[in-house]
Amino acid sequence: MSTESTAKQGPLAGIRVVELAGIGPGPHAALLLADLGADVVRVQRPRQLPGFLERPQWRGRTIVEADLKNPDDIAKVLGLIEKADVLIEGFRPGVTERMGLGPDDALARNPRLVYGRMTGWGQYGPMADRAGHDINYISLTGILNAIGRKGEKPVPPLNMVGDFGGGSMFLVFGILAALVERQTSGKGQVIDAAMIDGALALSHMIWGFRGVGLWKDERGTNLLDTGMAFYDTYETSDGKYMAVGAIEPQFYEQLLAGLEINPEGLPQQIDPDGQEQLRKLFADKFKTKTRDEWTAIFEGTDACTTPVLTLTEATENEHIKAREGLVEIEEVVQHAPAPRFSRTPAGTPSAPPTEATPIDAVWAD
């Protein structure tokens, strides 16, 4: 049956997306579009359903199966593309061209198509055809080198910065921008979304600090990399942690008050030479109470001091629960659609299908 038999809700309702199955940021971008109401059809190899590890990322989709080495199946996918607004693919450069699904083929069939390409290194450049992962993309940007403590090795920030922050979010940003531009031109275009480019864009403020002499390459010596005692984590008496981000003077004042520290005689807040003294003072104080005791002390203040929760604990956080920021789909807790819209709110994401839809039945207007 047509995927439109189930009404989609959200600001992107009516937008049709073809997703050529991949892993990581491409499917995440498709998920974000589906969350906001886009009608997303995922084209994947046969016999992948019902899925396991990757299954939660298939929510909100219709899934069809196709062998992209089979000319007959390629023809069917091109038939979908003719009816689509957006195509998402995450193969290495040149792969979809060899399949017969490249931008020239797709735009010839549908000149209004927004063709979104998601790669790590981009569609051109000396490394364009190389394999890589999040850690590799951010290592060349300087970002990975900047994350970690003084005198210690760089710490990978999970895969948030390259794959998702610099990858899927910039692909979605590009797709939406191209859809807006299409309203004027009536034409589609190709989006080269590279994780290395997006990661550089995410780090704009750090590059700005560096440009005016306020950021050094040495890790753990700067404002936001644990170089300052007022922006760090501290262990509590029960082996848990508090996060401190009291940057502004008025917030720093409330931090000192909560810790019952007299500011008289202390080093200046941002004095580089005084940070180790302040760090030891804060560390010793935080070790005197449990995390939950400190949480209660700082609750309702502007000290920018909060508990470091586990993922399990986050499911019970009262603020997250009040905003319904997490939902459970097929017994898997995951994020609710974001951001929020006043007039066209997103609906609750549907569970991934357990069976494929016949490709000929999709968008059978």
C-alpha positions as a printed Julia matrix, in Angstrom:
365×3 Matrix{Float64}:
  0.0     0.0     0.0
  1.1     3.63   -0.34
  3.01    5.03    2.6
  0.7     8.03    2.51
 -2.2     5.91    3.8
 -0.86    6.75    7.22
 -0.98   10.52    7.72
  2.33   12.11    8.62
  2.44   14.93   11.14
  4.95   17.77   11.37
  6.33   20.71    9.39
  7.77   18.44    6.67
  4.52   16.58    5.99
  4.19   16.13    2.24
  7.94   16.0     1.56
  8.96   12.7    -0.02
 12.43   11.3     0.67
 14.22    8.32   -0.85
 17.0     7.01    1.39
 19.55    4.66   -0.15
 20.42    2.51    2.84
 23.72    3.13    4.57
 25.01    3.42    8.12
 25.6     6.24   10.58
 24.84    9.83    9.63
 22.88    9.14    6.42
 20.18    7.09    8.18
 20.24    9.55   11.08
 19.5    12.41    8.69
 16.62   10.41    7.22
 15.34    9.72   10.74
 15.37   13.43   11.61
 13.44   14.28    8.46
 10.93   11.49    9.16
 10.53   12.72   12.73
  9.35   16.07   11.39
  6.8    14.53    9.06
  8.66   13.71    5.84
  7.54   10.53    4.07
 10.82    8.58    4.02
 11.26    5.4     2.0
 14.4     3.44    2.83
 15.76    1.32   -0.02
 17.84   -1.54    1.33
 19.16   -4.95    0.35
 16.82   -7.93    0.68
 16.8   -10.01    3.85
 17.92   -7.23    6.21
 14.63   -7.12    8.12
 13.74   -7.09   10.91
 17.23   -5.82   11.79
 18.89   -5.7    15.19
 21.59   -3.21   16.22
 20.6    -0.67   13.58
 16.84   -1.24   13.84
 15.98    1.68   16.16
 17.43    4.09   13.57
 14.86    2.89   11.02
 11.91    4.36   12.88
  9.3     6.38   11.03
 10.12    4.82    7.64
  8.67    2.68    4.93
 11.23    0.06    3.88
 11.47   -1.4     0.41
 13.98   -3.97   -0.82
 16.07   -3.7    -3.97
 19.21   -5.21   -5.41
 21.12   -2.17   -6.61
 23.19   -4.38   -8.94
 20.04   -5.47  -10.76
 19.0    -3.19  -13.67
 15.33   -3.98  -13.13
 15.51   -2.91   -9.48
 17.5     0.21  -10.44
 14.68    1.11  -12.81
 12.17    0.74   -9.98
 14.26    2.97   -7.7
 14.45    5.59  -10.45
 10.67    5.41  -10.57
 10.57    6.34   -6.88
 13.08    9.13   -7.46
 10.8    10.62  -10.1
  8.18   11.16   -7.4
 10.55   12.28   -4.61
 11.61   15.67   -3.32
 14.85   14.45   -1.73
 17.34   11.62   -2.16
 19.9    10.71    0.51
 22.94    8.54   -0.2
 26.08    7.85    1.82
 28.32    5.88   -0.52
 31.86    6.75   -1.5
 32.15    9.21   -4.41
 31.29    7.63   -7.74
 29.4     4.62   -6.41
 25.87    5.8    -7.24
 27.1     6.96  -10.65
 28.23    3.4   -11.39
 24.85    2.1   -10.23
 22.99    4.4   -12.59
 21.59    6.38   -9.63
 24.03    9.29   -9.66
 23.02   12.94   -9.7
 22.95   13.22  -13.5
 20.68   10.19  -13.84
 18.43   11.26  -10.96
 18.1    14.91  -11.94
 17.44   13.97  -15.55
 14.4    12.05  -14.3
 13.42   14.67  -11.7
 14.91   18.17  -12.16
 13.35   19.32   -8.85
 15.16   16.66   -6.83
 17.39   17.66   -3.91
 20.2    15.11   -4.04
 21.93   14.84   -0.63
 25.35   13.17   -0.53
 26.8    12.24    2.88
 30.5    11.37    3.11
 33.34   11.81    5.57
 35.88   13.49    3.31
 33.61   15.04    0.67
 33.09   14.42   -3.05
 36.57   15.66   -4.02
 39.99   16.2    -2.5
 43.03   13.94   -2.0
 41.24   11.75    0.56
 37.78   11.66   -1.03
 37.95    7.94   -1.84
 39.45    6.87    1.5
 37.63    5.0     4.26
 37.26    6.68    7.63
 35.24    7.11   10.77
 34.3     9.99   13.06
 37.63    9.85   14.9
 39.51   10.22   11.61
 37.47   13.13   10.28
 37.86   15.18   13.44
 41.54   14.3    13.84
 42.45   16.31   10.72
 40.44   19.36   11.79
 42.34   19.97   15.04
 39.2    19.27   17.05
 40.27   15.88   18.39
 43.6    17.33   19.49
 41.71   19.96   21.49
 39.64   17.47   23.51
 41.3    16.07   26.6
 43.25   17.07   29.68
 46.6    18.75   29.88
 49.42   16.25   29.52
 47.08   13.44   28.52
 46.15   11.98   25.14
 43.18   13.25   23.09
 39.8    11.74   24.0
 37.29   10.81   21.26
 33.96   12.58   22.02
 31.99    9.41   21.19
 30.97    9.9    17.54
 28.96   13.05   18.14
 31.18   15.65   16.47
 31.97   14.05   13.11
 29.15   11.61   12.35
 26.18   13.45   13.75
 27.09   17.05   14.6
 29.24   17.59   11.52
 27.53   14.95    9.39
 23.81   14.3     9.6
 22.92   17.71   11.01
 24.68   19.5     8.15
 23.13   17.17    5.6
 19.67   18.01    6.98
 20.61   21.71    7.05
 21.65   21.51    3.39
 18.54   19.63    2.36
 16.23   22.14    4.01
 18.14   25.08    2.51
 17.89   23.52   -0.96
 14.16   22.94   -0.51
 13.7    26.6     0.4
 15.75   27.72   -2.63
 13.72   25.43   -4.88
 10.62   27.44   -4.06
 12.17   30.31   -6.03
 14.12   28.53   -8.77
 11.96   25.46   -9.24
 15.16   23.45   -9.55
 16.85   20.81   -7.45
 20.58   20.54   -6.82
 23.29   18.33   -5.34
 24.47   18.73   -1.73
 28.04   17.7    -0.9
 27.77   17.21    2.88
 31.18   16.19    4.27
 31.72   15.42    7.93
 35.12   17.12    7.86
 33.45   20.36    6.65
 30.65   20.17    9.18
 33.06   19.49   12.05
 35.06   22.58   11.07
 31.85   24.64   11.06
 30.92   23.37   14.53
 34.28   24.58   15.84
 33.83   28.17   14.62
 34.01   29.69   18.11
 37.27   27.91   18.94
 38.8    29.12   15.67
 37.62   32.61   16.61
 39.27   32.4    20.02
 42.44   31.18   18.34
 42.34   34.03   15.85
 42.44   36.67   18.57
 45.03   34.89   20.67
 42.7    33.37   23.27
 43.18   29.7    22.41
 46.36   27.63   22.46
 47.03   24.32   20.76
 48.1    22.81   24.08
 45.23   20.67   25.33
 43.67   21.4    28.72
 44.92   24.99   29.0
 41.98   26.93   27.56
 38.59   28.23   28.59
 36.43   25.24   27.61
 38.85   22.28   27.62
 39.26   21.89   31.42
 41.98   24.53   31.46
 39.87   26.59   33.85
 38.79   25.25   37.22
 35.29   26.69   36.82
 34.66   24.58   33.7
 35.32   20.98   34.65
 33.93   17.9    36.36
 34.55   16.99   39.99
 34.27   13.72   41.83
 31.95   13.54   44.81
 32.23   11.48   47.99
 30.27    8.58   46.48
 32.46    8.27   43.39
 30.06   10.13   41.12
 30.57   13.51   39.45
 29.3    17.07   39.21
 29.65   19.23   36.1
 30.67   22.85   36.65
 30.28   25.51   33.97
 30.31   28.75   35.98
 31.91   30.96   33.33
 30.27   34.34   33.97
 31.33   36.16   37.15
 27.81   36.23   38.59
 27.49   32.46   38.1
 30.97   31.87   39.52
 29.93   33.82   42.6
 27.02   31.42   43.11
 29.35   28.44   42.67
 31.58   29.71   45.46
 28.55   30.35   47.64
 27.23   26.82   47.12
 30.63   25.37   47.94
 30.83   27.66   51.01
 34.12   29.12   49.82
 35.05   32.64   50.86
 36.28   34.51   47.77
 38.57   36.69   49.87
 42.19   36.02   48.99
 41.47   33.63   46.12
 43.22   33.95   42.75
 41.24   35.85   40.14
 38.67   33.61   38.44
 40.43   33.5    35.04
 44.04   33.86   36.2
 45.9    31.02   34.42
 48.44   30.85   37.21
 45.73   30.37   39.83
 43.79   27.52   38.23
 45.56   24.64   39.95
 44.97   26.23   43.35
 41.28   26.73   42.54
 40.94   23.25   41.07
 42.34   21.62   44.2
 40.09   23.74   46.39
 37.0    22.79   44.36
 38.01   19.12   44.2
 38.47   18.92   47.95
 35.1    20.57   48.55
 33.18   18.34   46.17
 34.68   15.28   47.84
 32.94   16.18   51.11
 29.39   15.37   49.93
 27.6    12.96   47.65
 26.52   13.89   44.16
 22.87   14.02   45.2
 23.66   16.25   48.15
 25.46   18.7    45.87
 22.6    18.48   43.39
 20.2    19.58   46.11
 22.49   22.44   47.14
 22.75   23.84   43.62
 19.16   23.17   42.59
 17.37   26.41   41.74
 20.61   28.42   41.5
 22.46   29.91   38.54
 25.75   28.32   39.53
 25.68   26.26   36.33
 26.5    23.19   38.4
 24.66   19.98   37.63
 25.0    16.24   38.28
 26.69   14.03   35.69
 24.02   11.42   35.0
 24.33    8.03   33.36
 22.09    7.26   30.4
 19.94    5.18   32.72
 19.63    8.04   35.21
 18.8    10.49   32.42
 15.58    8.58   31.74
 14.36    9.62   35.19
 15.54   13.24   35.14
 12.59   15.45   36.0
 13.38   18.11   33.39
 13.75   15.58   30.57
 10.56   13.85   31.72
  8.67   17.15   31.9
  9.62   17.92   28.29
  8.99   14.31   27.22
 12.44   14.35   25.67
 12.68   10.55   25.56
 10.24    8.05   24.1
 10.14    4.27   24.12
  9.7     2.44   20.84
  9.78   -1.35   20.82
 11.26   -1.29   24.33
 14.15    0.91   23.18
 14.4     4.31   24.88
 15.38    7.0    22.39
 15.04   10.7    21.73
 11.74   12.36   20.94
 11.49   14.47   17.78
 13.32   17.78   18.05
 13.03   20.73   17.81
  9.5    21.57   18.95
  6.99   23.42   16.75
  4.05   25.52   17.94
  1.69   25.07   15.0
  2.87   21.9    13.28
  4.13   19.64   16.05
  5.77   16.37   15.13
  3.95   13.16   15.89
  5.21   10.17   17.82
  7.65    8.22   15.62
  6.32    4.92   14.37
  8.2     1.69   14.98
 10.39    0.37   12.18
  8.5    -2.04    9.95
  9.1    -5.77   10.28
  8.31   -6.46    6.64
  9.22   -4.68    3.43
  6.64   -2.85    1.35
  6.55   -3.79   -2.35
  8.42   -1.04   -4.15
  5.7    -0.73   -6.8
  3.12    0.05   -4.1
  4.95    3.1    -2.72
  3.54    6.48   -3.75
  1.18    4.7    -6.11
 -0.86    7.81   -6.83
